[in-house]
């Protein structure tokens, strides 16, 4: 077994373990705090998952750097070497309000190259994992590239902020599609793309929202592109289009 496959197996086990911890924590009362507004919440589970994951990563890969959402990672200024990117609960609002449709996410970038990605849909117990060298998997099943359909034959997914504010004319693309979807978790949105349920996702994402899905989407031939003048930057927020190539072409004609 290659070094990468062995690491991948270890991380898959870690993801399932954090999933089980998360489900156990949901049987207790959540401690919920506001971060920047009532629309931006964090729970004790976001924080304890991040501490748990980061501690394991530090044992496993002591010289790597860690970028993570809730403040237990490193100050990372460049992508040299091995960088783990952690979102301990993606879709915290869904976690609190729906108690489903949230994910735990992790990615490994090596010298800036997307290498491994993990998205665990916790309540469905589905782990999406892999990368360019290992292929992309849903649990034990290898995924094939989704159908390359244009926007008129596709569902397109737009983040609520972009849709409501018509950022980069996203409403024009939304109107041209078969219909739209809004999931409230970047991770769940990425899983809908790689399984061919949606054809495109127009959104604004922080590093931990984008990094894992980007690894998996690119490995399956989907396009991950900025929709403004800034090049994709793994360490910053990005306005981004993730889509099968035909839908990406259609959307690029309609937006901006
Ligand atoms: C959020 C979710 C949401 C997306 C936001 C993210 P969080 O992540 O992925 O779908 O629209 O931009 O911040 O804060 O719940 O991890
Ligand atoms: Ca958050
Ligand atoms: Ca997130
Ligand atoms: Ca989060």
GROMACS .gro file of N, CA and C in nm, residues 42-208:
model
  501
   42UNK      N    1  -2.191   2.953   1.630
   42UNK     CA    2  -2.093   2.847   1.655
   42UNK      C    3  -2.141   2.769   1.777
   43UNK      N    4  -2.114   2.640   1.781
   43UNK     CA    5  -2.153   2.559   1.897
   43UNK      C    6  -2.028   2.500   1.963
   44UNK      N    7  -2.052   2.446   2.084
   44UNK     CA    8  -1.943   2.376   2.153
   44UNK      C    9  -1.893   2.258   2.069
   45UNK      N   10  -1.979   2.200   1.984
   45UNK     CA   11  -1.938   2.084   1.903
   45UNK      C   12  -1.842   2.127   1.791
   46UNK      N   13  -1.869   2.245   1.730
   46UNK     CA   14  -1.774   2.296   1.630
   46UNK      C   15  -1.635   2.304   1.694
   47UNK      N   16  -1.631   2.362   1.814
   47UNK     CA   17  -1.500   2.386   1.878
   47UNK      C   18  -1.435   2.255   1.921
   48UNK      N   19  -1.513   2.166   1.984
   48UNK     CA   20  -1.448   2.044   2.033
   48UNK      C   21  -1.409   1.952   1.917
   49UNK      N   22  -1.487   1.950   1.810
   49UNK     CA   23  -1.445   1.872   1.691
   49UNK      C   24  -1.312   1.926   1.637
   50UNK      N   25  -1.302   2.058   1.629
   50UNK     CA   26  -1.179   2.115   1.573
   50UNK      C   27  -1.058   2.082   1.662
   51UNK      N   28  -1.075   2.093   1.793
   51UNK     CA   29  -0.964   2.060   1.883
   51UNK      C   30  -0.923   1.914   1.867
   52UNK      N   31  -1.023   1.827   1.859
   52UNK     CA   32  -0.998   1.683   1.845
   52UNK      C   33  -0.926   1.652   1.714
   53UNK      N   34  -0.977   1.707   1.604
   53UNK     CA   35  -0.917   1.679   1.472
   53UNK      C   36  -0.773   1.735   1.468
   54UNK      N   37  -0.757   1.858   1.515
   54UNK     CA   38  -0.625   1.921   1.505
   54UNK      C   39  -0.522   1.846   1.590
   55UNK      N   40  -0.565   1.800   1.706
   55UNK     CA   41  -0.472   1.724   1.793
   55UNK      C   42  -0.428   1.596   1.723
   56UNK      N   43  -0.523   1.526   1.660
   56UNK     CA   44  -0.488   1.403   1.586
   56UNK      C   45  -0.394   1.434   1.470
   57UNK      N   46  -0.423   1.542   1.398
   57UNK     CA   47  -0.337   1.577   1.283
   57UNK      C   48  -0.197   1.611   1.330
   58UNK      N   49  -0.186   1.677   1.445
   58UNK     CA   50  -0.053   1.714   1.496
   58UNK      C   51   0.027   1.589   1.535
   59UNK      N   52  -0.043   1.485   1.586
   59UNK     CA   53   0.026   1.359   1.618
   59UNK      C   54   0.069   1.288   1.490
   60UNK      N   55  -0.022   1.286   1.392
   60UNK     CA   56   0.001   1.213   1.268
   60UNK      C   57   0.105   1.277   1.178
   61UNK      N   58   0.105   1.408   1.175
   61UNK     CA   59   0.180   1.483   1.074
   61UNK      C   60   0.239   1.608   1.140
   62UNK      N   61   0.338   1.587   1.230
   62UNK     CA   62   0.381   1.696   1.318
   62UNK      C   63   0.440   1.818   1.248
   63UNK      N   64   0.493   1.801   1.127
   63UNK     CA   65   0.555   1.918   1.063
   63UNK      C   66   0.456   1.993   0.972
   64UNK      N   67   0.335   1.939   0.957
   64UNK     CA   68   0.237   2.005   0.870
   64UNK      C   69   0.179   2.129   0.939
   65UNK      N   70   0.119   2.218   0.858
   65UNK     CA   71   0.049   2.334   0.913
   65UNK      C   72  -0.101   2.306   0.905
   66UNK      N   73  -0.175   2.373   0.995
   66UNK     CA   74  -0.321   2.350   0.999
   66UNK      C   75  -0.394   2.484   0.988
   67UNK      N   76  -0.484   2.491   0.889
   67UNK     CA   77  -0.574   2.606   0.874
   67UNK      C   78  -0.711   2.557   0.919
   68UNK      N   79  -0.772   2.623   1.018
   68UNK     CA   80  -0.903   2.577   1.063
   68UNK      C   81  -0.988   2.694   1.109
   69UNK      N   82  -1.120   2.671   1.110
   69UNK     CA   83  -1.213   2.783   1.121
   69UNK      C   84  -1.221   2.844   1.261
   70UNK      N   85  -1.218   2.762   1.364
   70UNK     CA   86  -1.257   2.812   1.496
   70UNK      C   87  -1.140   2.855   1.585
   71UNK      N   88  -1.021   2.869   1.525
   71UNK     CA   89  -0.913   2.934   1.600
   71UNK      C   90  -0.813   2.841   1.666
   72UNK      N   91  -0.823   2.710   1.645
   72UNK     CA   92  -0.728   2.617   1.708
   72UNK      C   93  -0.616   2.574   1.612
   73UNK      N   94  -0.611   2.637   1.496
   73UNK     CA   95  -0.508   2.603   1.398
   73UNK      C   96  -0.388   2.695   1.408
   74UNK      N   97  -0.308   2.699   1.300
   74UNK     CA   98  -0.188   2.782   1.296
   74UNK      C   99  -0.217   2.910   1.217
   75UNK      N  100  -0.130   3.008   1.234
   75UNK     CA  101  -0.131   3.125   1.145
   75UNK      C  102  -0.057   3.081   1.020
   76UNK      N  103  -0.127   3.062   0.911
   76UNK     CA  104  -0.063   3.009   0.790
   76UNK      C  105  -0.060   3.119   0.684
   77UNK      N  106   0.060   3.152   0.636
   77UNK     CA  107   0.074   3.263   0.541
   77UNK      C  108   0.109   3.216   0.401
   78UNK      N  109   0.150   3.090   0.388
   78UNK     CA  110   0.181   3.039   0.254
   78UNK      C  111   0.154   2.890   0.249
   79UNK      N  112   0.156   2.834   0.129
   79UNK     CA  113   0.115   2.695   0.108
   79UNK      C  114   0.233   2.600   0.093
   80UNK      N  115   0.352   2.646   0.131
   80UNK     CA  116   0.469   2.558   0.120
   80UNK      C  117   0.451   2.437   0.211
   81UNK      N  118   0.489   2.319   0.161
   81UNK     CA  119   0.482   2.197   0.242
   81UNK      C  120   0.341   2.143   0.250
   82UNK      N  121   0.314   2.077   0.362
   82UNK     CA  122   0.186   2.009   0.379
   82UNK      C  123   0.094   2.097   0.464
   83UNK      N  124  -0.026   2.125   0.411
   83UNK     CA  125  -0.122   2.209   0.482
   83UNK      C  126  -0.254   2.134   0.491
   84UNK      N  127  -0.299   2.111   0.614
   84UNK     CA  128  -0.432   2.053   0.637
   84UNK      C  129  -0.532   2.166   0.657
   85UNK      N  130  -0.651   2.151   0.600
   85UNK     CA  131  -0.754   2.255   0.610
   85UNK      C  132  -0.880   2.189   0.668
   86UNK      N  133  -0.928   2.245   0.780
   86UNK     CA  134  -1.029   2.177   0.862
   86UNK      C  135  -1.154   2.262   0.879
   87UNK      N  136  -1.270   2.203   0.848
   87UNK     CA  137  -1.399   2.264   0.885
   87UNK      C  138  -1.470   2.165   0.977
   88UNK      N  139  -1.473   2.195   1.107
   88UNK     CA  140  -1.517   2.094   1.205
   88UNK      C  141  -1.667   2.065   1.201
   89UNK      N  142  -1.748   2.164   1.166
   89UNK     CA  143  -1.889   2.143   1.129
   89UNK      C  144  -1.915   2.241   1.016
   90UNK      N  145  -1.950   2.192   0.900
   90UNK     CA  146  -1.986   2.280   0.789
   90UNK      C  147  -2.138   2.279   0.778
   91UNK      N  148  -2.196   2.401   0.783
   91UNK     CA  149  -2.342   2.409   0.788
   91UNK      C  150  -2.387   2.410   0.934
   92UNK      N  151  -2.321   2.493   1.014
   92UNK     CA  152  -2.356   2.500   1.156
   92UNK      C  153  -2.504   2.537   1.176
   93UNK      N  154  -2.555   2.623   1.089
   93UNK     CA  155  -2.697   2.662   1.102
   93UNK      C  156  -2.788   2.540   1.080
   94UNK      N  157  -2.755   2.458   0.981
   94UNK     CA  158  -2.834   2.335   0.961
   94UNK      C  159  -2.817   2.240   1.080
   95UNK      N  160  -2.696   2.231   1.129
   95UNK     CA  161  -2.667   2.145   1.246
   95UNK      C  162  -2.759   2.184   1.362
   96UNK      N  163  -2.773   2.315   1.385
   96UNK     CA  164  -2.855   2.363   1.497
   96UNK      C  165  -3.004   2.351   1.466
   97UNK      N  166  -3.044   2.395   1.347
   97UNK     CA  167  -3.187   2.410   1.317
   97UNK      C  168  -3.249   2.284   1.257
   98UNK      N  169  -3.175   2.215   1.168
   98UNK     CA  170  -3.232   2.099   1.098
   98UNK      C  171  -3.187   1.968   1.161
   99UNK      N  172  -3.072   1.973   1.226
   99UNK     CA  173  -3.008   1.854   1.283
   99UNK      C  174  -2.976   1.749   1.175
  100UNK      N  175  -2.958   1.796   1.056
  100UNK     CA  176  -2.910   1.713   0.944
  100UNK      C  177  -2.856   1.808   0.837
  101UNK      N  178  -2.807   1.753   0.728
  101UNK     CA  179  -2.755   1.835   0.618
  101UNK      C  180  -2.638   1.924   0.660
  102UNK      N  181  -2.551   1.867   0.742
  102UNK     CA  182  -2.424   1.934   0.775
  102UNK      C  183  -2.312   1.832   0.755
  103UNK      N  184  -2.189   1.882   0.752
  103UNK     CA  185  -2.076   1.795   0.718
  103UNK      C  186  -1.956   1.824   0.808
  104UNK      N  187  -1.865   1.729   0.810
  104UNK     CA  188  -1.734   1.752   0.868
  104UNK      C  189  -1.636   1.742   0.751
  105UNK      N  190  -1.542   1.837   0.743
  105UNK     CA  191  -1.460   1.842   0.621
  105UNK      C  192  -1.313   1.861   0.653
  106UNK      N  193  -1.233   1.803   0.565
  106UNK     CA  194  -1.088   1.807   0.583
  106UNK      C  195  -1.023   1.797   0.445
  107UNK      N  196  -0.911   1.869   0.429
  107UNK     CA  197  -0.836   1.858   0.303
  107UNK      C  198  -0.688   1.863   0.331
  108UNK      N  199  -0.611   1.801   0.243
  108UNK     CA  200  -0.465   1.813   0.246
  108UNK      C  201  -0.418   1.873   0.114
  109UNK      N  202  -0.344   1.983   0.125
  109UNK     CA  203  -0.277   2.043   0.010
  109UNK      C  204  -0.127   2.028   0.032
  110UNK      N  205  -0.055   1.986  -0.072
  110UNK     CA  206   0.090   1.970  -0.061
  110UNK      C  207   0.154   2.067  -0.159
  111UNK      N  208   0.232   2.161  -0.107
  111UNK     CA  209   0.289   2.270  -0.188
  111UNK      C  210   0.183   2.334  -0.277
  112UNK      N  211   0.065   2.354  -0.220
  112UNK     CA  212  -0.043   2.421  -0.291
  112UNK      C  213  -0.125   2.330  -0.380
  113UNK      N  214  -0.086   2.204  -0.394
  113UNK     CA  215  -0.159   2.112  -0.484
  113UNK      C  216  -0.269   2.039  -0.407
  114UNK      N  217  -0.394   2.044  -0.458
  114UNK     CA  218  -0.503   1.968  -0.396
  114UNK      C  219  -0.467   1.819  -0.396
  115UNK      N  220  -0.463   1.754  -0.280
  115UNK     CA  221  -0.411   1.617  -0.270
  115UNK      C  222  -0.513   1.519  -0.213
  116UNK      N  223  -0.572   1.551  -0.099
  116UNK     CA  224  -0.674   1.464  -0.041
  116UNK      C  225  -0.792   1.551   0.006
  117UNK      N  226  -0.915   1.500  -0.011
  117UNK     CA  227  -1.033   1.573   0.036
  117UNK      C  228  -1.130   1.477   0.103
  118UNK      N  229  -1.199   1.525   0.206
  118UNK     CA  230  -1.295   1.445   0.284
  118UNK      C  231  -1.416   1.530   0.316
  119UNK      N  232  -1.535   1.478   0.287
  119UNK     CA  233  -1.659   1.543   0.329
  119UNK      C  234  -1.746   1.433   0.388
  120UNK      N  235  -1.774   1.441   0.517
  120UNK     CA  236  -1.862   1.342   0.580
  120UNK      C  237  -2.000   1.404   0.599
  121UNK      N  238  -2.099   1.350   0.529
  121UNK     CA  239  -2.239   1.385   0.555
  121UNK      C  240  -2.279   1.303   0.677
  122UNK      N  241  -2.275   1.369   0.793
  122UNK     CA  242  -2.277   1.296   0.920
  122UNK      C  243  -2.404   1.214   0.937
  123UNK      N  244  -2.521   1.274   0.914
  123UNK     CA  245  -2.645   1.202   0.946
  123UNK      C  246  -2.676   1.093   0.842
  124UNK      N  247  -2.621   1.105   0.722
  124UNK     CA  248  -2.641   0.998   0.622
  124UNK      C  249  -2.526   0.896   0.629
  125UNK      N  250  -2.427   0.924   0.713
  125UNK     CA  251  -2.310   0.838   0.725
  125UNK      C  252  -2.247   0.810   0.589
  126UNK      N  253  -2.234   0.916   0.509
  126UNK     CA  254  -2.169   0.901   0.378
  126UNK      C  255  -2.041   0.983   0.379
  127UNK      N  256  -1.931   0.914   0.355
  127UNK     CA  257  -1.802   0.983   0.349
  127UNK      C  258  -1.757   0.991   0.203
  128UNK      N  259  -1.742   1.112   0.155
  128UNK     CA  260  -1.688   1.136   0.020
  128UNK      C  261  -1.540   1.163   0.040
  129UNK      N  262  -1.456   1.090  -0.033
  129UNK     CA  263  -1.313   1.100  -0.003
  129UNK      C  264  -1.230   1.065  -0.126
  130UNK      N  265  -1.103   1.108  -0.122
  130UNK     CA  266  -1.011   1.074  -0.229
  130UNK      C  267  -0.938   1.196  -0.280
  131UNK      N  268  -0.897   1.187  -0.407
  131UNK     CA  269  -0.820   1.295  -0.466
  131UNK      C  270  -0.768   1.253  -0.602
  132UNK      N  271  -0.683   1.337  -0.664
  132UNK     CA  272  -0.638   1.307  -0.801
  132UNK      C  273  -0.564   1.174  -0.812
  133UNK      N  274  -0.490   1.134  -0.708
  133UNK     CA  275  -0.412   1.010  -0.719
  133UNK      C  276  -0.494   0.886  -0.682
  134UNK      N  277  -0.598   0.903  -0.602
  134UNK     CA  278  -0.669   0.786  -0.547
  134UNK      C  279  -0.808   0.765  -0.605
  135UNK      N  280  -0.855   0.863  -0.686
  135UNK     CA  281  -0.994   0.857  -0.730
  135UNK      C  282  -1.085   0.913  -0.622
  136UNK      N  283  -1.214   0.923  -0.655
  136UNK     CA  284  -1.311   0.981  -0.562
  136UNK      C  285  -1.414   0.875  -0.527
  137UNK      N  286  -1.445   0.864  -0.399
  137UNK     CA  287  -1.526   0.756  -0.346
  137UNK      C  288  -1.639   0.807  -0.259
  138UNK      N  289  -1.753   0.737  -0.263
  138UNK     CA  290  -1.858   0.757  -0.162
  138UNK      C  291  -1.857   0.629  -0.078
  139UNK      N  292  -1.813   0.639   0.045
  139UNK     CA  293  -1.784   0.521   0.126
  139UNK      C  294  -1.697   0.424   0.046
  140UNK      N  295  -1.748   0.304   0.014
  140UNK     CA  296  -1.664   0.204  -0.056
  140UNK      C  297  -1.683   0.206  -0.208
  141UNK      N  298  -1.769   0.296  -0.257
  141UNK     CA  299  -1.803   0.296  -0.399
  141UNK      C  300  -1.727   0.405  -0.474
  142UNK      N  301  -1.658   0.364  -0.581
  142UNK     CA  302  -1.584   0.464  -0.658
  142UNK      C  303  -1.681   0.543  -0.746
  143UNK      N  304  -1.665   0.674  -0.748
  143UNK     CA  305  -1.753   0.760  -0.828
  143UNK      C  306  -1.692   0.786  -0.965
  144UNK      N  307  -1.780   0.799  -1.065
  144UNK     CA  308  -1.734   0.834  -1.200
  144UNK      C  309  -1.774   0.979  -1.227
  145UNK      N  310  -1.711   1.044  -1.325
  145UNK     CA  311  -1.745   1.185  -1.350
  145UNK      C  312  -1.894   1.200  -1.380
  146UNK      N  313  -1.956   1.306  -1.325
  146UNK     CA  314  -2.099   1.326  -1.349
  146UNK      C  315  -2.128   1.364  -1.495
  147UNK      N  316  -2.252   1.344  -1.538
  147UNK     CA  317  -2.291   1.379  -1.675
  147UNK      C  318  -2.263   1.526  -1.702
  148UNK      N  319  -2.212   1.553  -1.822
  148UNK     CA  320  -2.172   1.690  -1.857
  148UNK      C  321  -2.288   1.762  -1.925
  149UNK      N  322  -2.385   1.804  -1.846
  149UNK     CA  323  -2.506   1.866  -1.902
  149UNK      C  324  -2.495   2.019  -1.895
  150UNK      N  325  -2.560   2.086  -1.990
  150UNK     CA  326  -2.567   2.232  -1.987
  150UNK      C  327  -2.665   2.280  -1.880
  151UNK      N  328  -2.667   2.409  -1.861
  151UNK     CA  329  -2.744   2.467  -1.750
  151UNK      C  330  -2.895   2.444  -1.765
  152UNK      N  331  -2.943   2.443  -1.888
  152UNK     CA  332  -3.088   2.429  -1.907
  152UNK      C  333  -3.139   2.290  -1.866
  153UNK      N  334  -3.048   2.195  -1.861
  153UNK     CA  335  -3.085   2.059  -1.821
  153UNK      C  336  -3.036   2.027  -1.680
  154UNK      N  337  -3.000   2.129  -1.604
  154UNK     CA  338  -2.938   2.105  -1.473
  154UNK      C  339  -3.010   2.182  -1.362
  155UNK      N  340  -2.996   2.125  -1.241
  155UNK     CA  341  -3.028   2.203  -1.121
  155UNK      C  342  -2.904   2.284  -1.088
  156UNK      N  343  -2.921   2.413  -1.058
  156UNK     CA  344  -2.803   2.485  -1.011
  156UNK      C  345  -2.824   2.535  -0.869
  157UNK      N  346  -2.715   2.532  -0.798
  157UNK     CA  347  -2.710   2.560  -0.655
  157UNK      C  348  -2.644   2.698  -0.639
  158UNK      N  349  -2.713   2.785  -0.567
  158UNK     CA  350  -2.658   2.920  -0.546
  158UNK      C  351  -2.663   2.947  -0.397
  159UNK      N  352  -2.557   3.004  -0.340
  159UNK     CA  353  -2.561   3.032  -0.196
  159UNK      C  354  -2.664   3.142  -0.171
  160UNK      N  355  -2.725   3.141  -0.052
  160UNK     CA  356  -2.836   3.233  -0.026
  160UNK      C  357  -2.790   3.378  -0.038
  161UNK      N  358  -2.672   3.411   0.009
  161UNK     CA  359  -2.622   3.549   0.004
  161UNK      C  360  -2.609   3.595  -0.142
  162UNK      N  361  -2.551   3.511  -0.225
  162UNK     CA  362  -2.531   3.547  -0.366
  162UNK      C  363  -2.663   3.559  -0.439
  163UNK      N  364  -2.754   3.467  -0.408
  163UNK     CA  365  -2.884   3.468  -0.475
  163UNK      C  366  -2.965   3.592  -0.433
  164UNK      N  367  -2.973   3.617  -0.303
  164UNK     CA  368  -3.057   3.728  -0.254
  164UNK      C  369  -3.004   3.863  -0.301
  165UNK      N  370  -2.874   3.874  -0.311
  165UNK     CA  371  -2.814   4.003  -0.349
  165UNK      C  372  -2.777   4.010  -0.497
  166UNK      N  373  -2.811   3.906  -0.570
  166UNK     CA  374  -2.783   3.900  -0.715
  166UNK      C  375  -2.638   3.935  -0.748
  167UNK      N  376  -2.546   3.879  -0.666
  167UNK     CA  377  -2.403   3.906  -0.686
  167UNK      C  378  -2.359   3.846  -0.821
  168UNK      N  379  -2.284   3.925  -0.896
  168UNK     CA  380  -2.233   3.882  -1.028
  168UNK      C  381  -2.346   3.828  -1.117
  169UNK      N  382  -2.466   3.887  -1.103
  169UNK     CA  383  -2.582   3.849  -1.186
  169UNK      C  384  -2.616   3.700  -1.175
  170UNK      N  385  -2.600   3.646  -1.056
  170UNK     CA  386  -2.628   3.504  -1.038
  170UNK      C  387  -2.776   3.471  -1.064
  171UNK      N  388  -2.864   3.568  -1.043
  171UNK     CA  389  -3.007   3.539  -1.067
  171UNK      C  390  -3.034   3.510  -1.214
  172UNK      N  391  -2.955   3.570  -1.302
  172UNK     CA  392  -2.973   3.543  -1.446
  172UNK      C  393  -2.941   3.397  -1.476
  173UNK      N  394  -2.834   3.348  -1.415
  173UNK     CA  395  -2.798   3.206  -1.434
  173UNK      C  396  -2.905   3.118  -1.370
  174UNK      N  397  -2.953   3.159  -1.254
  174UNK     CA  398  -3.054   3.079  -1.183
  174UNK      C  399  -3.180   3.066  -1.267
  175UNK      N  400  -3.220   3.177  -1.333
  175UNK     CA  401  -3.343   3.173  -1.415
  175UNK      C  402  -3.327   3.083  -1.537
  176UNK      N  403  -3.204   3.071  -1.587
  176UNK     CA  404  -3.181   2.990  -1.708
  176UNK      C  405  -3.177   2.840  -1.677
  177UNK      N  406  -3.159   2.805  -1.551
  177UNK     CA  407  -3.144   2.664  -1.515
  177UNK      C  408  -3.280   2.594  -1.510
  178UNK      N  409  -3.277   2.462  -1.501
  178UNK     CA  410  -3.402   2.386  -1.486
  178UNK      C  411  -3.470   2.426  -1.355
  179UNK      N  412  -3.389   2.437  -1.248
  179UNK     CA  413  -3.440   2.490  -1.121
  179UNK      C  414  -3.320   2.518  -1.031
  180UNK      N  415  -3.344   2.581  -0.917
  180UNK     CA  416  -3.233   2.612  -0.826
  180UNK      C  417  -3.248   2.537  -0.693
  181UNK      N  418  -3.136   2.525  -0.625
  181UNK     CA  419  -3.131   2.464  -0.492
  181UNK      C  420  -3.041   2.549  -0.402
  182UNK      N  421  -3.076   2.555  -0.273
  182UNK     CA  422  -2.991   2.623  -0.174
  182UNK      C  423  -2.980   2.527  -0.055
  183UNK      N  424  -2.859   2.479  -0.024
  183UNK     CA  425  -2.845   2.374   0.078
  183UNK      C  426  -2.800   2.422   0.215
  184UNK      N  427  -2.729   2.535   0.223
  184UNK     CA  428  -2.685   2.584   0.354
  184UNK      C  429  -2.563   2.513   0.411
  185UNK      N  430  -2.498   2.433   0.329
  185UNK     CA  431  -2.370   2.372   0.369
  185UNK      C  432  -2.288   2.354   0.241
  186UNK      N  433  -2.174   2.419   0.238
  186UNK     CA  434  -2.090   2.407   0.118
  186UNK      C  435  -2.053   2.261   0.094
  187UNK      N  436  -2.028   2.189   0.203
  187UNK     CA  437  -1.991   2.048   0.190
  187UNK      C  438  -2.102   1.966   0.125
  188UNK      N  439  -2.225   1.985   0.173
  188UNK     CA  440  -2.337   1.911   0.113
  188UNK      C  441  -2.353   1.953  -0.033
  189UNK      N  442  -2.337   2.082  -0.062
  189UNK     CA  443  -2.344   2.127  -0.201
  189UNK      C  444  -2.241   2.055  -0.288
  190UNK      N  445  -2.121   2.040  -0.237
  190UNK     CA  446  -2.015   1.972  -0.315
  190UNK      C  447  -2.053   1.825  -0.339
  191UNK      N  448  -2.114   1.761  -0.240
  191UNK     CA  449  -2.151   1.620  -0.259
  191UNK      C  450  -2.262   1.608  -0.363
  192UNK      N  451  -2.349   1.708  -0.371
  192UNK     CA  452  -2.454   1.705  -0.473
  192UNK      C  453  -2.392   1.717  -0.613
  193UNK      N  454  -2.286   1.795  -0.623
  193UNK     CA  455  -2.218   1.811  -0.753
  193UNK      C  456  -2.146   1.684  -0.796
  194UNK      N  457  -2.070   1.626  -0.701
  194UNK     CA  458  -1.989   1.510  -0.744
  194UNK      C  459  -2.073   1.386  -0.768
  195UNK      N  460  -2.195   1.385  -0.717
  195UNK     CA  461  -2.283   1.272  -0.745
  195UNK      C  462  -2.379   1.304  -0.861
  196UNK      N  463  -2.361   1.420  -0.926
  196UNK     CA  464  -2.438   1.453  -1.046
  196UNK      C  465  -2.580   1.498  -1.020
  197UNK      N  466  -2.613   1.531  -0.895
  197UNK     CA  467  -2.751   1.574  -0.868
  197UNK      C  468  -2.770   1.720  -0.910
  198UNK      N  469  -2.670   1.803  -0.885
  198UNK     CA  470  -2.670   1.940  -0.936
  198UNK      C  471  -2.560   1.951  -1.041
  199UNK      N  472  -2.570   2.056  -1.125
  199UNK     CA  473  -2.469   2.072  -1.230
  199UNK      C  474  -2.375   2.187  -1.204
  200UNK      N  475  -2.412   2.277  -1.111
  200UNK     CA  476  -2.327   2.394  -1.086
  200UNK      C  477  -2.357   2.450  -0.947
  201UNK      N  478  -2.259   2.522  -0.893
  201UNK     CA  479  -2.270   2.583  -0.760
  201UNK      C  480  -2.202   2.719  -0.768
  202UNK      N  481  -2.278   2.824  -0.741
  202UNK     CA  482  -2.223   2.960  -0.745
  202UNK      C  483  -2.223   3.011  -0.601
  203UNK      N  484  -2.106   3.052  -0.551
  203UNK     CA  485  -2.097   3.075  -0.408
  203UNK      C  486  -1.977   3.162  -0.371
  204UNK      N  487  -1.971   3.199  -0.244
  204UNK     CA  488  -1.857   3.272  -0.190
  204UNK      C  489  -1.807   3.193  -0.069
  205UNK      N  490  -1.685   3.141  -0.076
  205UNK     CA  491  -1.642   3.044   0.025
  205UNK      C  492  -1.509   3.081   0.091
  206UNK      N  493  -1.502   3.051   0.220
  206UNK     CA  494  -1.377   3.066   0.295
  206UNK      C  495  -1.289   2.943   0.266
  207UNK      N  496  -1.161   2.949   0.308
  207UNK     CA  497  -1.069   2.837   0.273
  207UNK      C  498  -1.123   2.700   0.312
  208UNK      N  499  -1.175   2.686   0.435
  208UNK     CA  500  -1.221   2.554   0.484
  208UNK      C  501  -1.351   2.509   0.417
   0.00000   0.00000   0.00000
